[in-house]
Amino acid sequence: MQPIKLTENIYWVGGIDWDIRNFHGYLTPRGTTYNAYLILDEQITLIDTVKHYLADQLIARISKLIDPSKIQNIISNHVEMDHSGSLPHILKFAPSATVYTSEPNGLKGLKRHYKQNWNFKSVKSGDKITLGKHSLEFIATPMIHWPDNMVTYCPESKILFSNDAFGQHIASSERFDTEFPKDLLLEEAKKYYANIVLPYGKQVLGVLETVKQIPADTIAPSHGLIYRKHIPEILAHYQKWADNQTENKAVIIFDTMWESTRMIAKTIAAVCEKAGIHYRLMDLKVAHISDVATEVCDAKYIFFGSSTLNNQMLPTIAAALTYLKGLAPKNRTGLAFGSYGWSGQSVGQIEETLKAMGMTLLPQIKIQYIPDESELNAAAAQLEQALNGH
Ligand code: FEO
């Protein structure tokens, strides 16, 4: 349990969660880390903590550097328990430490979560504190990821402690982006953005304007690798994702009872292929909604297909639509499709949801029982025509 040096007096002291595979519904095949940072100065300061069950890791790493009872300040950038969960443990060692949190939501949130009368000090955007040789400036970043979020900048070390912003769910012994495969890092950053940050594009664009003014040469998020080298790339990706800029790509999401809806999905895929549209064919029997969200993050076309079961769309499709509706992707084009036996409500139900998500709709494809070749050809021709006119 070693601390890892960022600068002469600033260390990573977080926890590595090798085994976590589901982060409230988001699959995390690579695990994650909860990053906490210790600044050694006249006032010893801890930035964020770790999930409660990794408190021992946090305490052990801190103890390699100092006696934890010497901590005078704790910066709580975010109330969510993956970052605040070990506050009670640390404050047992340093009960009079000042806990800095955002005004008003951080303060309210920490009090509601922990029901403790700790030595709180609430701060607003632009507030600064001096620790000795280092100072810290607080910048509110509401809704990235909760209303309480803030980030903390240390101008002397040029480190931005960005909390959830720019995070990735990756457990690794490597701590810096210079030590880790770039493609994997950016893919996990995209999955994280798609599943955690996507609904808050407007707020992200505001924060990016602020971050661009900050001369940070290190971005130290609260999950995954610390950025030293790929800062321009991750900022450019956040700009694109927050702007809802998409690629010429379709995600064809479906579930099927007797393979007929799959036949339509494959026909749609063939049309995409012919039209030069990249596509992903995602059968929800095997694809997870958090991976669907990752693909949706940069896809212009979102196509949903379902059989009709007991007058309803299939439950897998309903779940995926609910999840994606919450993530609120914008500027997308949708299409509902499906096979049915006699009542056939699923396609209309999907269309209603896509419409409620603000999508431009292509004409639906709805075929009774098992599609024959002429019906599939007609569906393909209809879609080709719609795409040409789009
Ligand atoms: Fe990593 Fe919103 O917590």
PDB file of C-alpha atoms in Angstrom, residues 22 24 30 43 57 66 91 94 101 128 138 161 166 176 194 197-198 210 228 250-251 314 322 327 340 361-362 368:
ATOM      1  CA  ASN A  22     -21.322  -3.287 -11.479  1.00  0.00           C
ATOM      2  CA  HIS A  24     -25.110   0.970  -9.839  1.00  0.00           C
ATOM      3  CA  ARG A  30     -11.939  -3.290 -15.598  1.00  0.00           C
ATOM      4  CA  GLN A  43      -1.490  22.491   6.694  1.00  0.00           C
ATOM      5  CA  GLN A  57      -6.047   1.258   1.819  1.00  0.00           C
ATOM      6  CA  ILE A  66       2.461  11.064   7.821  1.00  0.00           C
ATOM      7  CA  LEU A  91     -12.173  11.920  10.971  1.00  0.00           C
ATOM      8  CA  ALA A  94      -8.260  13.720  12.853  1.00  0.00           C
ATOM      9  CA  THR A 101     -17.442  21.312   0.887  1.00  0.00           C
ATOM     10  CA  LYS A 128      -9.293  30.159  -2.093  1.00  0.00           C
ATOM     11  CA  PHE A 138     -12.545  25.929  -5.600  1.00  0.00           C
ATOM     12  CA  PHE A 161      -8.382  17.799  -8.956  1.00  0.00           C
ATOM     13  CA  PHE A 166     -12.684  13.150 -16.849  1.00  0.00           C
ATOM     14  CA  PHE A 176      -0.633   8.088 -15.016  1.00  0.00           C
ATOM     15  CA  ALA A 194     -21.883   8.080 -21.764  1.00  0.00           C
ATOM     16  CA  VAL A 197     -22.113  12.567 -17.589  1.00  0.00           C
ATOM     17  CA  LEU A 198     -24.137  12.488 -20.838  1.00  0.00           C
ATOM     18  CA  THR A 210     -13.487  27.480 -17.227  1.00  0.00           C
ATOM     19  CA  ARG A 228      -0.453  14.342 -17.851  1.00  0.00           C
ATOM     20  CA  ALA A 250     -26.166   3.709 -36.325  1.00  0.00           C
ATOM     21  CA  VAL A 251     -26.823   1.656 -33.222  1.00  0.00           C
ATOM     22  CA  LEU A 314     -40.214  -6.629 -24.637  1.00  0.00           C
ATOM     23  CA  THR A 322     -35.821   4.076 -19.946  1.00  0.00           C
ATOM     24  CA  LEU A 327     -29.159   9.852 -20.409  1.00  0.00           C
ATOM     25  CA  TYR A 340     -45.655  -8.873 -34.372  1.00  0.00           C
ATOM     26  CA  LEU A 361     -38.088   9.834 -36.641  1.00  0.00           C
ATOM     27  CA  LEU A 362     -37.637   7.803 -39.803  1.00  0.00           C
ATOM     28  CA  GLN A 368     -46.543  -9.347 -39.199  1.00  0.00           C
TER      29      GLN A 368
END
